[in-house]
């Protein structure tokens, strides 16, 4: 039985069939974006897949037979798992290896949703020696072939950890003795060019419209802002992230 295919639009990888999907959830659940199953399907094999999804916090949803056929043309047995176009790194491994990077800085993206922004940030972090990225499993940009292209391949070279709960991930970073910085303008935020910058560190960047969620920001030790010399609304997240990452690199150099 053929067990995988690619969506033509963005080279999204689909693993299909009861056994292949079950094995994927057992071996590499961090690679799975979601599992789609045919509406109305309820059987022992499907219940086992549901249980694995719940354990690994992988979203699953029912779709029409037509939608499933659109995802994968072939014998899918009523179930398909969509996978990212890159391998993810476990958060613990990223935190253990980060202090040895040329620039011991991890960039955490709190629900950053624009694929192009993620790609540009990956290029910047990789080029300047950064340790890696942390991205959200839910409500973040889909890191398919489009994101890999916009990163000029950097996403395939840079460690990327995908987490189900960004707040818990930031708590883990604190426990590993990382200094956490939020990129945001607040009443007590520091000018990035005069602030004391320590490494190993995590730079948290927020959603394009809503910014960093309070539950994530509360773990940060400091907030950083970029001073503007002209009246201007804001920079987008990729521009702001690139400026702050480059300042960390300049200090370390």
CSV table of C-alpha atoms in Angstrom, one decimal, residues 124-223:
chain,number,residue,atom,x,y,z
A,124,UNK,CA,18.9,35.7,10.0
A,125,UNK,CA,19.3,33.4,13.0
A,126,UNK,CA,21.2,30.8,11.0
A,127,UNK,CA,23.5,33.3,9.3
A,128,UNK,CA,24.4,35.0,12.6
A,129,UNK,CA,25.2,31.8,14.4
A,130,UNK,CA,22.0,31.5,16.4
A,131,UNK,CA,21.1,28.3,18.3
A,132,UNK,CA,17.6,27.7,16.8
A,133,UNK,CA,13.9,28.5,16.9
A,134,UNK,CA,11.0,27.5,19.1
A,135,UNK,CA,7.6,27.6,17.3
A,136,UNK,CA,4.0,26.9,18.4
A,137,UNK,CA,2.3,23.7,17.4
A,138,UNK,CA,-1.0,25.5,17.3
A,139,UNK,CA,-1.8,28.9,15.7
A,140,UNK,CA,1.6,29.3,14.2
A,141,UNK,CA,2.8,29.5,10.6
A,142,UNK,CA,2.7,26.2,8.7
A,143,UNK,CA,6.4,25.3,8.1
A,144,UNK,CA,6.0,23.6,4.8
A,145,UNK,CA,8.0,23.9,1.6
A,146,UNK,CA,7.0,27.6,1.2
A,147,UNK,CA,8.6,28.4,4.6
A,148,UNK,CA,11.7,26.4,3.7
A,149,UNK,CA,12.0,28.3,0.4
A,150,UNK,CA,11.6,31.7,2.0
A,151,UNK,CA,14.3,30.7,4.5
A,152,UNK,CA,16.6,29.9,1.6
A,153,UNK,CA,17.0,26.4,3.1
A,154,UNK,CA,18.0,27.7,6.6
A,155,UNK,CA,15.0,25.9,8.2
A,156,UNK,CA,16.6,22.6,7.1
A,157,UNK,CA,19.9,23.5,8.8
A,158,UNK,CA,18.7,25.3,12.0
A,159,UNK,CA,17.3,23.3,14.9
A,160,UNK,CA,13.5,24.0,15.3
A,161,UNK,CA,11.5,22.9,18.3
A,162,UNK,CA,7.7,22.8,18.0
A,163,UNK,CA,5.9,23.0,21.3
A,164,UNK,CA,2.3,22.5,22.3
A,165,UNK,CA,2.4,25.1,25.1
A,166,UNK,CA,4.7,28.1,24.6
A,167,UNK,CA,4.4,29.2,28.2
A,168,UNK,CA,5.5,25.8,29.5
A,169,UNK,CA,8.4,25.9,27.0
A,170,UNK,CA,9.5,29.3,28.4
A,171,UNK,CA,9.4,27.9,31.9
A,172,UNK,CA,11.7,25.1,30.7
A,173,UNK,CA,14.1,27.7,29.3
A,174,UNK,CA,14.2,29.5,32.7
A,175,UNK,CA,14.9,26.1,34.3
A,176,UNK,CA,17.9,25.7,31.9
A,177,UNK,CA,19.2,29.1,33.1
A,178,UNK,CA,18.5,31.0,29.9
A,179,UNK,CA,17.9,34.7,30.2
A,180,UNK,CA,14.5,35.6,28.5
A,181,UNK,CA,13.9,38.8,26.6
A,182,UNK,CA,10.6,40.0,25.1
A,183,UNK,CA,10.7,42.2,22.1
A,184,UNK,CA,8.0,44.7,22.9
A,185,UNK,CA,7.6,48.4,23.9
A,186,UNK,CA,6.5,48.8,27.5
A,187,UNK,CA,6.8,51.4,30.2
A,188,UNK,CA,9.9,49.6,31.6
A,189,UNK,CA,11.3,48.1,28.4
A,190,UNK,CA,15.0,48.7,27.7
A,191,UNK,CA,16.6,50.3,24.6
A,192,UNK,CA,18.1,47.3,22.8
A,193,UNK,CA,21.3,49.3,22.0
A,194,UNK,CA,22.0,50.2,25.6
A,195,UNK,CA,20.5,47.3,27.5
A,196,UNK,CA,22.7,44.6,29.1
A,197,UNK,CA,22.4,41.5,26.9
A,198,UNK,CA,23.3,38.2,28.4
A,199,UNK,CA,23.6,34.8,26.8
A,200,UNK,CA,22.6,32.0,26.7
A,201,UNK,CA,19.3,33.8,26.0
A,202,UNK,CA,15.8,33.4,24.4
A,203,UNK,CA,14.4,36.2,22.4
A,204,UNK,CA,10.5,36.1,22.4
A,205,UNK,CA,8.8,37.6,19.4
A,206,UNK,CA,5.0,37.9,19.3
A,207,UNK,CA,2.1,37.5,16.9
A,208,UNK,CA,2.0,40.1,14.0
A,209,UNK,CA,-1.2,41.7,15.4
A,210,UNK,CA,-1.6,40.7,19.1
A,211,UNK,CA,2.1,40.6,20.1
A,212,UNK,CA,3.3,38.3,22.9
A,213,UNK,CA,0.7,36.7,25.1
A,214,UNK,CA,0.8,37.7,28.8
A,215,UNK,CA,1.1,34.0,29.9
A,216,UNK,CA,4.3,33.7,27.8
A,217,UNK,CA,5.7,37.2,28.6
A,218,UNK,CA,5.5,36.6,32.3
A,219,UNK,CA,8.5,34.3,32.2
A,220,UNK,CA,10.7,37.0,30.6
A,221,UNK,CA,13.5,38.7,32.6
A,222,UNK,CA,13.5,41.8,30.4
A,223,UNK,CA,11.7,43.6,27.6
